Coordinates of C-alpha atoms in Angstrom, one line a residue:
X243 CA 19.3 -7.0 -21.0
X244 CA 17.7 -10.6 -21.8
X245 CA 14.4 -9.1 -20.0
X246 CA 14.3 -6.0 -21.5
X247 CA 15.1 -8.5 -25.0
X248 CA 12.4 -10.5 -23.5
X249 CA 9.7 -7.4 -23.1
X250 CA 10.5 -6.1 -26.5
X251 CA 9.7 -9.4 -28.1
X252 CA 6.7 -9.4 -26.3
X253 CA 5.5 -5.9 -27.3
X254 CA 6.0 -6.5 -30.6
X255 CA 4.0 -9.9 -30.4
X256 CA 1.2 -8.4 -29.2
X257 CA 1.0 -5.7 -31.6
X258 CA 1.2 -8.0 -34.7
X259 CA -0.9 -10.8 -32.8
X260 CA -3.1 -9.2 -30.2
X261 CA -7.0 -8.7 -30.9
X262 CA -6.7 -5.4 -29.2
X263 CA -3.1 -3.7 -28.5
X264 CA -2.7 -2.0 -25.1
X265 CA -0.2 -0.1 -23.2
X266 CA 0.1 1.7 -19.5
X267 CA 2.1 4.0 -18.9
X268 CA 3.2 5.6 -15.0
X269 CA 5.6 7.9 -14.0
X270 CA 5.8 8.8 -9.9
X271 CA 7.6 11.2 -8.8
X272 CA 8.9 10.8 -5.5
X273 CA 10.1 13.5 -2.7
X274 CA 10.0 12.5 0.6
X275 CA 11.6 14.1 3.4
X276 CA 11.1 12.8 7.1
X277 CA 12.8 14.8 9.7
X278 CA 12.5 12.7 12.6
X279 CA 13.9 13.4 15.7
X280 CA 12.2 11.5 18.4
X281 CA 13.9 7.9 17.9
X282 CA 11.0 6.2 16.6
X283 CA 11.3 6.4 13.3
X284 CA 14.0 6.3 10.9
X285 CA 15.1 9.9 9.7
X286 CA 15.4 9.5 5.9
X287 CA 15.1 11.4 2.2
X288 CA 13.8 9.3 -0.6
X289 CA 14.6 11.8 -3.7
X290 CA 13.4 9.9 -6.8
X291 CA 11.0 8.3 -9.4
X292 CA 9.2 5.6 -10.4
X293 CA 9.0 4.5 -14.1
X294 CA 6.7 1.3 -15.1
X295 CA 5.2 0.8 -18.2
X296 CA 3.6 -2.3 -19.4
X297 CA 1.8 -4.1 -22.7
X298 CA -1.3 -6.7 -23.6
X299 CA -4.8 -7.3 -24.7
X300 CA -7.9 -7.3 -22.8
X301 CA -9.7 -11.1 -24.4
X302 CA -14.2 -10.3 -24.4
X303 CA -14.1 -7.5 -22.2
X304 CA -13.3 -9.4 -19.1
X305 CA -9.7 -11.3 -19.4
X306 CA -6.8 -8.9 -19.4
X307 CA -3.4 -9.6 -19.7
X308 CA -0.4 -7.2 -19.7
X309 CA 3.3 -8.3 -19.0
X310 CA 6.0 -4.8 -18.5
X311 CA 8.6 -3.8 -16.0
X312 CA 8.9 -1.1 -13.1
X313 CA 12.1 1.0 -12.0
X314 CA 12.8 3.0 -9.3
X315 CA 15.8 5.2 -9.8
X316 CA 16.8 7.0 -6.5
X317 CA 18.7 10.7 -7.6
X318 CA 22.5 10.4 -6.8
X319 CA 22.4 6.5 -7.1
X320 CA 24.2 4.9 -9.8
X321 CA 20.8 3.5 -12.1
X322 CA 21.3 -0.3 -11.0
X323 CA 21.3 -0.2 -7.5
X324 CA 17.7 -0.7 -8.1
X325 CA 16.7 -3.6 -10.4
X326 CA 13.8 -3.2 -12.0
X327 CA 10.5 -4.8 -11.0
X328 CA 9.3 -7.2 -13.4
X329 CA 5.2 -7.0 -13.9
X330 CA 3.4 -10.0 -15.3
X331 CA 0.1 -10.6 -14.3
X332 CA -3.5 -11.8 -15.3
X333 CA -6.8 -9.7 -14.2
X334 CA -10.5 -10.5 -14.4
X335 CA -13.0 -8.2 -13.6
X336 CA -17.2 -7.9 -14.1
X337 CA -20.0 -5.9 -12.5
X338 CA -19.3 -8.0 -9.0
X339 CA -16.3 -9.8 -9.5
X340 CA -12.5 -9.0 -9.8
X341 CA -9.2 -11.2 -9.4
X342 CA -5.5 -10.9 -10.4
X343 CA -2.8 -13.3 -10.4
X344 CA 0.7 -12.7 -11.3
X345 CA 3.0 -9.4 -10.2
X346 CA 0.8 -6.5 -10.2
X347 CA 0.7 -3.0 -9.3
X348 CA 0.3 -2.3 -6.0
X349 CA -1.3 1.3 -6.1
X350 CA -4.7 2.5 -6.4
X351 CA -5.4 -1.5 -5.5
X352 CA -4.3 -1.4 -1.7
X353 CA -5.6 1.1 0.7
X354 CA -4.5 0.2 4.5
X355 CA -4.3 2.2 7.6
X356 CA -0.6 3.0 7.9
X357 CA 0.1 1.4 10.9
X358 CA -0.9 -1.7 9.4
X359 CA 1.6 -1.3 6.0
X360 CA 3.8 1.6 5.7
X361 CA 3.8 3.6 2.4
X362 CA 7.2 3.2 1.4
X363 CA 5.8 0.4 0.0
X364 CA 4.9 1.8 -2.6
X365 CA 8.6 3.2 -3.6
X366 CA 10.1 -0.2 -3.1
X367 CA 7.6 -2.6 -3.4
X368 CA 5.5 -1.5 -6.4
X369 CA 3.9 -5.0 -7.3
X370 CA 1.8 -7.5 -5.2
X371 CA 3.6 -10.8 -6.0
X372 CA 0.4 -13.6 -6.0
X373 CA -3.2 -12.7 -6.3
X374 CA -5.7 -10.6 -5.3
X375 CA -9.5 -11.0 -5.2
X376 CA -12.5 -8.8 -4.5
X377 CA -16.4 -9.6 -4.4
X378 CA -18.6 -6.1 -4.4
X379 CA -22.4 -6.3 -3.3
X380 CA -24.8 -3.3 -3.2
X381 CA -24.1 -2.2 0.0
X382 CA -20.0 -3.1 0.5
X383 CA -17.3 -5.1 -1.1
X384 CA -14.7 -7.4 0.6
X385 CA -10.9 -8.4 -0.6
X386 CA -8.3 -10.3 -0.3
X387 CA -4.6 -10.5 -0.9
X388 CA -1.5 -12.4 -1.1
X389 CA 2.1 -10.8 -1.4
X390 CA 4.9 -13.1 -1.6
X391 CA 7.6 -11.0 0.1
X392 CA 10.6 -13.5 0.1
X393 CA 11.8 -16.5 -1.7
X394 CA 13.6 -18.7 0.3
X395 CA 17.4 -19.5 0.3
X396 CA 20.7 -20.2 1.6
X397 CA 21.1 -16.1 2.4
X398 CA 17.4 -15.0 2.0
X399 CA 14.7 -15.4 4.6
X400 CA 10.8 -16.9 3.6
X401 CA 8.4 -14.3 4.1
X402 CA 4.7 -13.7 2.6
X403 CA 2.2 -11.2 3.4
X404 CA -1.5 -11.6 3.6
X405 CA -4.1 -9.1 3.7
X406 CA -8.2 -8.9 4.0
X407 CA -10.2 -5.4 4.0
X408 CA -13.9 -4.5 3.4
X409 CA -16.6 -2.1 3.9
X410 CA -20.1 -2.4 4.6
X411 CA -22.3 1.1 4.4
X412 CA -25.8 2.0 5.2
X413 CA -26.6 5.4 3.9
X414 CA -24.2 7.7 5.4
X415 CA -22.8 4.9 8.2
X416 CA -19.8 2.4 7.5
X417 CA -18.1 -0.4 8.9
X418 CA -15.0 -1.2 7.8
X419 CA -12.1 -4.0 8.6
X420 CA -8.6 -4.6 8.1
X421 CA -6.4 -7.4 8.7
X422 CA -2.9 -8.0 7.7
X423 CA -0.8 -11.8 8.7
X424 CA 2.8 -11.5 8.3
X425 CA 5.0 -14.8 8.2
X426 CA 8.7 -13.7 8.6
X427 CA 10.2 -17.5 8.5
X428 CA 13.7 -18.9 8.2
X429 CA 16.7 -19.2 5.2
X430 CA 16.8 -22.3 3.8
X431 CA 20.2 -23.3 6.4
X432 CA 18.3 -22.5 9.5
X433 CA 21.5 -21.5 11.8
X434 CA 20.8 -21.5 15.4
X435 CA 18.8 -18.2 16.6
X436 CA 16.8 -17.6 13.3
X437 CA 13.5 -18.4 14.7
X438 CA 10.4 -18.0 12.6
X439 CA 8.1 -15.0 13.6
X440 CA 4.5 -14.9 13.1
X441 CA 2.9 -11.1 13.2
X442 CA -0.8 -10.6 12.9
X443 CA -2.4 -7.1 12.8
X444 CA -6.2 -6.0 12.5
X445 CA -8.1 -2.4 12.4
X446 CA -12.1 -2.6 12.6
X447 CA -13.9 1.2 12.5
X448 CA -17.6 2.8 12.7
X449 CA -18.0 6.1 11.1
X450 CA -20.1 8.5 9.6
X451 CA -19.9 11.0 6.2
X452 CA -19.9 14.3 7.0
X453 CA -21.2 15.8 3.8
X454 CA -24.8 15.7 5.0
X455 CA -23.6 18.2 8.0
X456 CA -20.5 20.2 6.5
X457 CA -19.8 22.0 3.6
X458 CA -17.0 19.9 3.5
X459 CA -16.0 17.2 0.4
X460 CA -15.4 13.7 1.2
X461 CA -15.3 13.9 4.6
X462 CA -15.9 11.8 7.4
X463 CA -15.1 10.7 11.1
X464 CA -14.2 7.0 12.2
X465 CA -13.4 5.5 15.4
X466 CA -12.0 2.1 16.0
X467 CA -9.6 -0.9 17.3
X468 CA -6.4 -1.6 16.6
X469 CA -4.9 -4.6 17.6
X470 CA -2.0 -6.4 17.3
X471 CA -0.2 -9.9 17.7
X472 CA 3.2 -11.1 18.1
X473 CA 5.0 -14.0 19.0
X474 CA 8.9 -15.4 17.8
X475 CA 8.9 -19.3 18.2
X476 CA 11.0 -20.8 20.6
X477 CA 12.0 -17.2 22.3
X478 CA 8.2 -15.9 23.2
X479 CA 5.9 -17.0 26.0
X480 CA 2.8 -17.2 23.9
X481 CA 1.7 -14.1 21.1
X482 CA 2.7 -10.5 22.9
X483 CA -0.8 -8.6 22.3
X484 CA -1.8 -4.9 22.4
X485 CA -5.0 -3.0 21.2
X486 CA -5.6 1.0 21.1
X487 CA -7.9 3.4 19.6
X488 CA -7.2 4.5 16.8
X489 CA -9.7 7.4 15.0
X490 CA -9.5 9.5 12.0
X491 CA -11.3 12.7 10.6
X492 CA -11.0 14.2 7.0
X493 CA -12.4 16.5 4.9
X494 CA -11.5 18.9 1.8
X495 CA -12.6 21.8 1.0
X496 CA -11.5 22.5 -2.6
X497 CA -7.9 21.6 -3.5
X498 CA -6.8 21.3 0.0
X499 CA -7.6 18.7 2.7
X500 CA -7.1 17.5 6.0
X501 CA -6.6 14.0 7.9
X502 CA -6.2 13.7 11.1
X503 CA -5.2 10.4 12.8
X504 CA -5.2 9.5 17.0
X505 CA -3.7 6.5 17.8
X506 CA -4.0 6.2 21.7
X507 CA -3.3 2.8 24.1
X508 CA -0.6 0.3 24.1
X509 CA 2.1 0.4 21.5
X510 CA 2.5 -2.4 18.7
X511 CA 4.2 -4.4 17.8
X512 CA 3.5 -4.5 13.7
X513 CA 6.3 -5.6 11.3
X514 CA 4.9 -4.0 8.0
X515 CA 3.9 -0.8 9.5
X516 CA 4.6 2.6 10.3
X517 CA 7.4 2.5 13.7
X518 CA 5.1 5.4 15.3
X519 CA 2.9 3.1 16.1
X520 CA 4.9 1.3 18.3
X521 CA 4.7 4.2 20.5
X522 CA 1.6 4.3 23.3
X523 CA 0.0 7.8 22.3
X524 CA 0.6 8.9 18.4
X525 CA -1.3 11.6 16.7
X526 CA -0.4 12.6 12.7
X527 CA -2.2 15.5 11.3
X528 CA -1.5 16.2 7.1
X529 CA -2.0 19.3 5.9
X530 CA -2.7 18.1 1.7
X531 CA -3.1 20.5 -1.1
X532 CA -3.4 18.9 -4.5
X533 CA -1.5 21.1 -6.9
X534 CA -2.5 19.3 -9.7
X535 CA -5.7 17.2 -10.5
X536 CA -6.5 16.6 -14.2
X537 CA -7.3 13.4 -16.0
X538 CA -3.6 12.2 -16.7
X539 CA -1.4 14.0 -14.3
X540 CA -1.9 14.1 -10.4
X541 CA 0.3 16.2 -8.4
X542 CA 0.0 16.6 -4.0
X543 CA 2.2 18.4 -1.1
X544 CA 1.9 17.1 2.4
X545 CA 2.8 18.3 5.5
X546 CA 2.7 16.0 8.0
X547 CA 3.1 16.9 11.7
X548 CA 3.6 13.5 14.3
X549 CA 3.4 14.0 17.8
X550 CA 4.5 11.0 20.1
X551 CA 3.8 10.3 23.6
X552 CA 2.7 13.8 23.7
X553 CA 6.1 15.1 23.6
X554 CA 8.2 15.0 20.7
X555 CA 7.7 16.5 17.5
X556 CA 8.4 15.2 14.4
X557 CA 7.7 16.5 10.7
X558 CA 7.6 15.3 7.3
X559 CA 7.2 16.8 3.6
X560 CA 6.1 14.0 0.8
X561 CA 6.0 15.7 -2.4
X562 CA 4.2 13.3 -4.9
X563 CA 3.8 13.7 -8.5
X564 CA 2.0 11.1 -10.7
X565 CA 1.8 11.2 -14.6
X566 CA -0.2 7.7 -16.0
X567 CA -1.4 7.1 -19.4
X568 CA -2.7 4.7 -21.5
X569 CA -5.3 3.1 -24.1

């Protein structure tokens, strides 16, 4: 109650106050059903949405501030068992240039391969807690981010994600990277046993667009590394390392698309992403049709079909609708 008292205050300073009064306004509807078999990965339902709205000003086109909170309310839950996110952050942005600090939203800002962060992030951790920064040339762009996932104390463990991604593109070829450090450290006690874990993970692809050869929108092939790192202090012999290949193909034709994603070599180890991964041979092929695409209200079906070590098959439905509005 005092940070909803807190946020109301707030909103009603910066509409007496502000040079410019703004609002943003989300609603994500969430249906995700994994029916998972294979031992993997965890068979689940997530049945739910996502409500965040959040108030400021944006200070000579360029400084924008905006301070708000984000809920996730899981259907058949009692409406606290999630406590809402609180989102607080500053953003600067220009033709080249663009930085946030604070606690942000997450989505439409990070974009990684799945086996490098999972995407129920997005469900339960909707903000980036610490910055993120991104410098764009004419022919790429490269970012950077820093998640604090875990204050340390006497019951919770220190942890804090960093991330790095980029593109460079020459007509229709690109190069792109990705590299995610996790630091899973210790509580605050440090009993005997709780050893500090350090998890490093990193994708690098070539590809091509396919428009120039398909009738076929957005599409393209990449084909790349995946490698991983792992060690626990005090318990490992040095980092545990794997690498595979890991490719992908897409297209859409329309209101429908494909992606297609081969994942073939030794299994990881990655803390943050997907658990199929951790299998030697993976292969995930999404069958997306986009219901509904206008300027305020996005609504997709997937039908995701995971094959593991060339043997087990496991299916998923994630039903996503997203309503956003703002001034």
């Amino acid at each position: 109650m005092r940070v909803i008292l807190v946020i109301t205050l707030l909103f009603s300073a910066f509409g007496s106050f502000a040079q410019k009064f703004e609002y943003d306004v989300l609603f994500h509807g969430i249906g995700d059903n994994r029916e998972y078999f294979s031992g993997v990965a965890n068979s689940q339902t997530i049945l739910g949405e996502r409500s965040s709205f959040a108030v400021g000003t944006t200070i000579d086109g360029v400084h924008e501030f905006r301070i708000g909170l984000s809920h996730l309310f899981e259907f058949g839950s009692e409406i606290a068992d999630q406590k809402p996110k609180l989102t607080a952050y500053y953003h600067y942005s220009d033709e080249q240039k663009e930085f946030y600090f604070g606690a942000f939203p997450r989505m439409g800002l990070i974009d990684f391969p799945l086996a490098l962060i999972t995407d129920t992030f997005l469900y339960y951790r909707p903000n980036i807690e610490g910055l993120y920064g991104k410098y764009n040339w004419d022919w790429g762009h490269q970012s950077a981010f820093v998640d604090w996932t875990g204050h340390q104390t006497v019951s919770q463990r220190e942890t804090f994600m960093a991330g790095f991604s980029g593109e460079m593109r020459q007509q229709h070829l690109f190069f792109q990277n990705y590299i995610t450090l996790f630091h899973y450290a210790g509580t605050s006690l440090r009993p005997e046993g709780e050893n500090i874990h350090d998890n490093l993970a990193a994708a690098f692809f070539v590809g091509s667009d396919l428009d120039q050869l398909l009738p076929i929108h957005n599409s393209y092939l990449k084909v790349g590394l995946l490698h991983s790192k792992h060690r626990e202090r005090h318990v490992s012999d040095g980092y545990e390392n794997s690498s595979s290949l890991l490719a992908e193909l897409y297209g859409e034709v329309k209101q429908l698309a494909l992606r297609s994603t081969l994942h073939v070599g030794a299994g990881h180890r990655v803390m943050n992403g997907d658990r199929f991964y951790d299998a030697d041979s993976y292969w995930r092929t999404d069958f997306i049709w986009r219901f509904i695409c206008s300027e305020h209200v996005e609504g997709r079906f997937n039908l995701s079909l995971h094959l593991i070590d060339g043997n087990d098959l496991d299916q998923s439905q994630q039903l996503s609708l997203i309503y956003r509005f703002g001034n």
